[in-house]
Amino acid sequence: MNRHPYLRAYMAGVLLPSWMLLVVLAVIVSGIPPESVDRAIIFPMAVVPNLWGVWNVLYIAMAPRRLSLGVFGAILPLMLVPAGLALARVIDLRVYTSGHALAILPVGMAVYYLAWKYVVAFFNRVAGLGDAYQRRP
Amino acid sequence: MTDDDLIRALQTAVPRWPDDRPATDLWPRMLRRLDQAPPPFGWLEAALVAAILVVFAVFPKIVPVLLWHL
């Protein structure tokens, strides 16, 4: 089963944020003004899952590598948080400020480290990418 | 055109799907993958979980902002 490893990596990366989207939707719908919901949902629905998938593809494509999957995943918020902040400004989403972005960056990196080390790594193993493509645990 | 003509036309127009089924049953291999031991949960991970929970408890307003990035 060594065919299409990048497609499998993309699907394995997309899975967790797609599940989380249900929780995010519930929080967004209940927590922000109704007129902002359609704009606020763009980022967690379209940008975040795709970036997770592409990030996992990048990790697989970089084999052999030196970084563990957890550390590699923890780097993602360094791009995702500024991107979210920029998008929030473009779409005039006032509930999200640069102060928020700075505050959540370290926490987000910690959450991402754990999510990538345990959940995405599990999905990669199930998708047949764990042994052949992962040098470190 | 009869139904048989339509079926024949479709069969000639659409190429036959290649019969490349795996030679062995893949399910036992999948079970072995599912049973593989996860990475160890060490002191660093425990400290991270504790720190995250403390931050969430002290600053609950950042939880929805963080969820926005998940």
PDB file of C-alpha atoms in Angstrom:
ATOM      1  CA  MET A   1       0.000   0.000   0.000  1.00  0.00           C
ATOM      2  CA  ASN A   2       2.662   2.503  -1.003  1.00  0.00           C
ATOM      3  CA  ARG A   3       0.578   4.199  -3.642  1.00  0.00           C
ATOM      4  CA  HIS A   4      -0.549   7.795  -3.296  1.00  0.00           C
ATOM      5  CA  PRO A   5       1.212   8.537   0.026  1.00  0.00           C
ATOM      6  CA  TYR A   6       0.608  12.271  -0.317  1.00  0.00           C
ATOM      7  CA  LEU A   7      -3.110  11.803  -0.807  1.00  0.00           C
ATOM      8  CA  ARG A   8      -3.242   9.599   2.301  1.00  0.00           C
ATOM      9  CA  ALA A   9      -1.148  12.123   4.221  1.00  0.00           C
ATOM     10  CA  TYR A  10      -3.513  14.914   3.222  1.00  0.00           C
ATOM     11  CA  MET A  11      -6.556  12.930   4.356  1.00  0.00           C
ATOM     12  CA  ALA A  12      -4.882  11.988   7.641  1.00  0.00           C
ATOM     13  CA  GLY A  13      -4.017  15.635   8.291  1.00  0.00           C
ATOM     14  CA  VAL A  14      -7.442  16.974   7.442  1.00  0.00           C
ATOM     15  CA  LEU A  15      -9.360  14.563   9.660  1.00  0.00           C
ATOM     16  CA  LEU A  16      -8.889  16.057  13.144  1.00  0.00           C
ATOM     17  CA  PRO A  17      -9.682  19.725  12.290  1.00  0.00           C
ATOM     18  CA  SER A  18     -12.688  18.506  10.317  1.00  0.00           C
ATOM     19  CA  TRP A  19     -13.999  16.790  13.447  1.00  0.00           C
ATOM     20  CA  MET A  20     -13.186  19.843  15.547  1.00  0.00           C
ATOM     21  CA  LEU A  21     -15.203  21.969  13.145  1.00  0.00           C
ATOM     22  CA  LEU A  22     -18.399  20.784  14.840  1.00  0.00           C
ATOM     23  CA  VAL A  23     -17.192  22.162  18.173  1.00  0.00           C
ATOM     24  CA  VAL A  24     -15.881  25.333  16.561  1.00  0.00           C
ATOM     25  CA  LEU A  25     -19.193  25.889  14.791  1.00  0.00           C
ATOM     26  CA  ALA A  26     -21.085  25.530  18.045  1.00  0.00           C
ATOM     27  CA  VAL A  27     -18.793  28.020  19.786  1.00  0.00           C
ATOM     28  CA  ILE A  28     -18.894  30.508  16.915  1.00  0.00           C
ATOM     29  CA  VAL A  29     -22.656  30.351  16.488  1.00  0.00           C
ATOM     30  CA  SER A  30     -23.218  30.830  20.215  1.00  0.00           C
ATOM     31  CA  GLY A  31     -20.407  33.280  20.898  1.00  0.00           C
ATOM     32  CA  ILE A  32     -20.296  35.974  18.252  1.00  0.00           C
ATOM     33  CA  PRO A  33     -22.875  38.290  16.698  1.00  0.00           C
ATOM     34  CA  PRO A  34     -25.081  36.549  14.099  1.00  0.00           C
ATOM     35  CA  GLU A  35     -24.094  38.970  11.342  1.00  0.00           C
ATOM     36  CA  SER A  36     -20.434  37.884  11.697  1.00  0.00           C
ATOM     37  CA  VAL A  37     -20.953  34.112  11.659  1.00  0.00           C
ATOM     38  CA  ASP A  38     -20.655  33.701   7.891  1.00  0.00           C
ATOM     39  CA  ARG A  39     -17.359  35.589   7.855  1.00  0.00           C
ATOM     40  CA  ALA A  40     -15.999  33.960  11.003  1.00  0.00           C
ATOM     41  CA  ILE A  41     -16.542  30.429   9.752  1.00  0.00           C
ATOM     42  CA  ILE A  42     -14.329  30.911   6.685  1.00  0.00           C
ATOM     43  CA  PHE A  43     -11.076  30.402   8.556  1.00  0.00           C
ATOM     44  CA  PRO A  44     -11.853  27.252  10.601  1.00  0.00           C
ATOM     45  CA  MET A  45     -13.863  25.689   7.780  1.00  0.00           C
ATOM     46  CA  ALA A  46     -11.727  26.379   4.723  1.00  0.00           C
ATOM     47  CA  VAL A  47      -8.245  27.415   5.793  1.00  0.00           C
ATOM     48  CA  VAL A  48      -7.391  25.386   8.893  1.00  0.00           C
ATOM     49  CA  PRO A  49      -8.255  21.846   7.688  1.00  0.00           C
ATOM     50  CA  ASN A  50      -6.550  22.387   4.345  1.00  0.00           C
ATOM     51  CA  LEU A  51      -3.426  23.726   6.005  1.00  0.00           C
ATOM     52  CA  TRP A  52      -3.337  20.705   8.318  1.00  0.00           C
ATOM     53  CA  GLY A  53      -3.556  18.424   5.297  1.00  0.00           C
ATOM     54  CA  VAL A  54      -0.882  20.274   3.364  1.00  0.00           C
ATOM     55  CA  TRP A  55       1.334  20.414   6.465  1.00  0.00           C
ATOM     56  CA  ASN A  56       1.119  16.651   6.858  1.00  0.00           C
ATOM     57  CA  VAL A  57       1.899  16.186   3.163  1.00  0.00           C
ATOM     58  CA  LEU A  58       4.928  18.421   3.634  1.00  0.00           C
ATOM     59  CA  TYR A  59       6.067  16.323   6.587  1.00  0.00           C
ATOM     60  CA  ILE A  60       5.796  13.116   4.584  1.00  0.00           C
ATOM     61  CA  ALA A  61       7.485  14.719   1.586  1.00  0.00           C
ATOM     62  CA  MET A  62      10.419  15.841   3.731  1.00  0.00           C
ATOM     63  CA  ALA A  63      11.419  12.273   4.692  1.00  0.00           C
ATOM     64  CA  PRO A  64      14.075  11.536   5.850  1.00  0.00           C
ATOM     65  CA  ARG A  65      13.764  14.273   8.405  1.00  0.00           C
ATOM     66  CA  ARG A  66      15.099  15.401  11.735  1.00  0.00           C
ATOM     67  CA  LEU A  67      11.994  16.864  13.378  1.00  0.00           C
ATOM     68  CA  SER A  68       9.429  14.745  15.171  1.00  0.00           C
ATOM     69  CA  LEU A  69       5.841  15.033  14.000  1.00  0.00           C
ATOM     70  CA  GLY A  70       4.845  16.778  17.250  1.00  0.00           C
ATOM     71  CA  VAL A  71       7.452  19.495  16.850  1.00  0.00           C
ATOM     72  CA  PHE A  72       6.648  19.848  13.161  1.00  0.00           C
ATOM     73  CA  GLY A  73       2.957  20.303  14.012  1.00  0.00           C
ATOM     74  CA  ALA A  74       3.798  22.819  16.739  1.00  0.00           C
ATOM     75  CA  ILE A  75       5.391  25.060  14.105  1.00  0.00           C
ATOM     76  CA  LEU A  76       2.110  25.349  12.217  1.00  0.00           C
ATOM     77  CA  PRO A  77       0.524  27.967  14.563  1.00  0.00           C
ATOM     78  CA  LEU A  78       3.436  30.278  13.786  1.00  0.00           C
ATOM     79  CA  MET A  79       1.865  30.627  10.351  1.00  0.00           C
ATOM     80  CA  LEU A  80      -1.737  29.902  11.201  1.00  0.00           C
ATOM     81  CA  VAL A  81      -2.178  32.506  13.926  1.00  0.00           C
ATOM     82  CA  PRO A  82      -0.825  35.456  11.893  1.00  0.00           C
ATOM     83  CA  ALA A  83      -2.864  34.224   8.928  1.00  0.00           C
ATOM     84  CA  GLY A  84      -5.969  34.120  11.115  1.00  0.00           C
ATOM     85  CA  LEU A  85      -5.248  37.602  12.407  1.00  0.00           C
ATOM     86  CA  ALA A  86      -4.751  38.950   8.892  1.00  0.00           C
ATOM     87  CA  LEU A  87      -7.945  37.315   7.679  1.00  0.00           C
ATOM     88  CA  ALA A  88      -9.863  38.628  10.681  1.00  0.00           C
ATOM     89  CA  ARG A  89      -8.744  42.145   9.750  1.00  0.00           C
ATOM     90  CA  VAL A  90      -9.609  41.683   6.081  1.00  0.00           C
ATOM     91  CA  ILE A  91     -13.101  40.449   6.826  1.00  0.00           C
ATOM     92  CA  ASP A  92     -13.516  42.976   9.647  1.00  0.00           C
ATOM     93  CA  LEU A  93     -13.964  40.411  12.401  1.00  0.00           C
ATOM     94  CA  ARG A  94     -13.554  42.579  15.463  1.00  0.00           C
ATOM     95  CA  VAL A  95     -13.761  39.822  18.063  1.00  0.00           C
ATOM     96  CA  TYR A  96     -10.195  38.767  17.252  1.00  0.00           C
ATOM     97  CA  THR A  97      -7.347  41.180  18.024  1.00  0.00           C
ATOM     98  CA  SER A  98      -3.566  41.062  17.825  1.00  0.00           C
ATOM     99  CA  GLY A  99      -3.531  40.764  21.623  1.00  0.00           C
ATOM    100  CA  HIS A 100      -5.577  37.601  21.343  1.00  0.00           C
ATOM    101  CA  ALA A 101      -3.200  36.296  18.701  1.00  0.00           C
ATOM    102  CA  LEU A 102      -0.147  36.875  20.880  1.00  0.00           C
ATOM    103  CA  ALA A 103      -1.846  35.307  23.892  1.00  0.00           C
ATOM    104  CA  ILE A 104      -2.885  32.121  22.148  1.00  0.00           C
ATOM    105  CA  LEU A 105       0.309  31.529  20.196  1.00  0.00           C
ATOM    106  CA  PRO A 106       2.211  29.572  22.903  1.00  0.00           C
ATOM    107  CA  VAL A 107      -0.921  27.756  24.032  1.00  0.00           C
ATOM    108  CA  GLY A 108      -1.769  26.940  20.444  1.00  0.00           C
ATOM    109  CA  MET A 109       1.712  25.567  19.847  1.00  0.00           C
ATOM    110  CA  ALA A 110       1.375  23.339  22.912  1.00  0.00           C
ATOM    111  CA  VAL A 111      -2.045  22.087  21.825  1.00  0.00           C
ATOM    112  CA  TYR A 112      -0.803  21.489  18.309  1.00  0.00           C
ATOM    113  CA  TYR A 113       2.256  19.622  19.604  1.00  0.00           C
ATOM    114  CA  LEU A 114       0.046  17.189  21.499  1.00  0.00           C
ATOM    115  CA  ALA A 115      -2.516  16.875  18.698  1.00  0.00           C
ATOM    116  CA  TRP A 116       0.100  16.151  16.062  1.00  0.00           C
ATOM    117  CA  LYS A 117       2.212  13.880  18.234  1.00  0.00           C
ATOM    118  CA  TYR A 118      -0.659  11.636  19.270  1.00  0.00           C
ATOM    119  CA  VAL A 119      -3.701  12.099  17.010  1.00  0.00           C
ATOM    120  CA  VAL A 120      -2.236  12.901  13.594  1.00  0.00           C
ATOM    121  CA  ALA A 121       0.552  10.362  14.189  1.00  0.00           C
ATOM    122  CA  PHE A 122      -2.131   7.741  14.891  1.00  0.00           C
ATOM    123  CA  PHE A 123      -3.973   8.655  11.689  1.00  0.00           C
ATOM    124  CA  ASN A 124      -0.695   8.445   9.781  1.00  0.00           C
ATOM    125  CA  ARG A 125      -0.018   4.981  11.187  1.00  0.00           C
ATOM    126  CA  VAL A 126      -3.500   3.783  10.239  1.00  0.00           C
ATOM    127  CA  ALA A 127      -3.045   5.251   6.754  1.00  0.00           C
ATOM    128  CA  GLY A 128       0.139   3.243   6.364  1.00  0.00           C
ATOM    129  CA  LEU A 129       2.462   6.216   6.701  1.00  0.00           C
ATOM    130  CA  GLY A 130       3.762   5.579  10.198  1.00  0.00           C
ATOM    131  CA  ASP A 131       6.495   3.001   9.749  1.00  0.00           C
ATOM    132  CA  ALA A 132       7.911   3.894   6.406  1.00  0.00           C
ATOM    133  CA  TYR A 133       7.751   7.650   6.743  1.00  0.00           C
ATOM    134  CA  GLN A 134       8.259   8.389  10.417  1.00  0.00           C
ATOM    135  CA  ARG A 135      11.778   8.134  11.656  1.00  0.00           C
ATOM    136  CA  ARG A 136      11.181   9.398  15.201  1.00  0.00           C
ATOM    137  CA  PRO A 137       8.206   8.752  17.521  1.00  0.00           C
TER     138      PRO A 137
ATOM    139  CA  MET B   1     -32.613   2.086 -28.806  1.00  0.00           C
ATOM    140  CA  THR B   2     -33.468  -0.777 -26.498  1.00  0.00           C
ATOM    141  CA  ASP B   3     -32.158  -1.309 -22.993  1.00  0.00           C
ATOM    142  CA  ASP B   4     -29.734  -3.942 -24.270  1.00  0.00           C
ATOM    143  CA  ASP B   5     -28.394  -1.519 -26.865  1.00  0.00           C
ATOM    144  CA  LEU B   6     -27.917   1.100 -24.169  1.00  0.00           C
ATOM    145  CA  ILE B   7     -26.090  -1.376 -21.920  1.00  0.00           C
ATOM    146  CA  ARG B   8     -23.806  -2.423 -24.786  1.00  0.00           C
ATOM    147  CA  ALA B   9     -23.135   1.217 -25.690  1.00  0.00           C
ATOM    148  CA  LEU B  10     -22.263   2.036 -22.110  1.00  0.00           C
ATOM    149  CA  GLN B  11     -20.014  -1.025 -21.785  1.00  0.00           C
ATOM    150  CA  THR B  12     -18.097  -0.065 -24.915  1.00  0.00           C
ATOM    151  CA  ALA B  13     -17.858   3.603 -23.949  1.00  0.00           C
ATOM    152  CA  VAL B  14     -16.733   3.147 -20.332  1.00  0.00           C
ATOM    153  CA  PRO B  15     -13.440   1.270 -19.911  1.00  0.00           C
ATOM    154  CA  ARG B  16     -13.561  -1.817 -17.741  1.00  0.00           C
ATOM    155  CA  TRP B  17     -12.435  -1.216 -14.149  1.00  0.00           C
ATOM    156  CA  PRO B  18      -9.084  -2.968 -13.580  1.00  0.00           C
ATOM    157  CA  ASP B  19      -9.387  -5.967 -11.306  1.00  0.00           C
ATOM    158  CA  ASP B  20      -6.387  -5.160  -9.089  1.00  0.00           C
ATOM    159  CA  ARG B  21      -7.661  -6.414  -5.778  1.00  0.00           C
ATOM    160  CA  PRO B  22      -4.967  -7.087  -3.163  1.00  0.00           C
ATOM    161  CA  ALA B  23      -3.582 -10.602  -3.108  1.00  0.00           C
ATOM    162  CA  THR B  24      -4.085 -10.953   0.627  1.00  0.00           C
ATOM    163  CA  ASP B  25      -6.619  -9.850   3.208  1.00  0.00           C
ATOM    164  CA  LEU B  26      -5.615  -6.355   4.349  1.00  0.00           C
ATOM    165  CA  TRP B  27      -7.728  -6.298   7.509  1.00  0.00           C
ATOM    166  CA  PRO B  28      -5.196  -8.152   9.751  1.00  0.00           C
ATOM    167  CA  ARG B  29      -2.560  -5.644   8.665  1.00  0.00           C
ATOM    168  CA  MET B  30      -4.920  -2.807   9.571  1.00  0.00           C
ATOM    169  CA  LEU B  31      -5.534  -4.373  12.994  1.00  0.00           C
ATOM    170  CA  ARG B  32      -1.788  -4.573  13.592  1.00  0.00           C
ATOM    171  CA  ARG B  33      -1.463  -0.887  12.743  1.00  0.00           C
ATOM    172  CA  LEU B  34      -4.276   0.005  15.126  1.00  0.00           C
ATOM    173  CA  ASP B  35      -2.587  -2.014  17.873  1.00  0.00           C
ATOM    174  CA  GLN B  36       0.795  -0.311  17.461  1.00  0.00           C
ATOM    175  CA  ALA B  37       1.913   1.374  20.648  1.00  0.00           C
ATOM    176  CA  PRO B  38       1.421   5.152  20.654  1.00  0.00           C
ATOM    177  CA  PRO B  39       4.346   7.454  21.461  1.00  0.00           C
ATOM    178  CA  PRO B  40       5.079   7.496  25.209  1.00  0.00           C
ATOM    179  CA  PHE B  41       3.310  10.116  27.312  1.00  0.00           C
ATOM    180  CA  GLY B  42       6.242  11.602  29.267  1.00  0.00           C
ATOM    181  CA  TRP B  43       6.795  14.444  31.700  1.00  0.00           C
ATOM    182  CA  LEU B  44       6.954  17.045  28.933  1.00  0.00           C
ATOM    183  CA  GLU B  45       3.520  16.094  27.626  1.00  0.00           C
ATOM    184  CA  ALA B  46       2.073  15.998  31.158  1.00  0.00           C
ATOM    185  CA  ALA B  47       3.526  19.455  31.860  1.00  0.00           C
ATOM    186  CA  LEU B  48       2.071  20.776  28.614  1.00  0.00           C
ATOM    187  CA  VAL B  49      -1.397  19.422  29.409  1.00  0.00           C
ATOM    188  CA  ALA B  50      -1.216  20.938  32.916  1.00  0.00           C
ATOM    189  CA  ALA B  51      -0.054  24.296  31.556  1.00  0.00           C
ATOM    190  CA  ILE B  52      -2.815  24.343  28.936  1.00  0.00           C
ATOM    191  CA  LEU B  53      -5.471  23.570  31.543  1.00  0.00           C
ATOM    192  CA  VAL B  54      -4.124  26.274  33.880  1.00  0.00           C
ATOM    193  CA  VAL B  55      -4.145  28.858  31.073  1.00  0.00           C
ATOM    194  CA  PHE B  56      -7.700  27.884  30.113  1.00  0.00           C
ATOM    195  CA  ALA B  57      -8.807  28.195  33.746  1.00  0.00           C
ATOM    196  CA  VAL B  58      -7.129  31.574  34.274  1.00  0.00           C
ATOM    197  CA  PHE B  59      -7.977  33.048  30.854  1.00  0.00           C
ATOM    198  CA  PRO B  60     -11.188  31.358  29.706  1.00  0.00           C
ATOM    199  CA  LYS B  61     -11.734  33.990  27.020  1.00  0.00           C
ATOM    200  CA  ILE B  62      -8.910  32.639  24.901  1.00  0.00           C
ATOM    201  CA  VAL B  63     -10.581  29.236  24.565  1.00  0.00           C
ATOM    202  CA  PRO B  64     -12.935  30.251  21.718  1.00  0.00           C
ATOM    203  CA  VAL B  65     -10.095  32.141  20.010  1.00  0.00           C
ATOM    204  CA  LEU B  66      -7.942  29.027  20.200  1.00  0.00           C
ATOM    205  CA  LEU B  67     -10.799  26.897  18.923  1.00  0.00           C
ATOM    206  CA  TRP B  68     -10.976  29.204  15.934  1.00  0.00           C
ATOM    207  CA  HIS B  69      -7.555  27.850  14.949  1.00  0.00           C
ATOM    208  CA  LEU B  70      -8.418  24.162  15.314  1.00  0.00           C
TER     209      LEU B  70
END
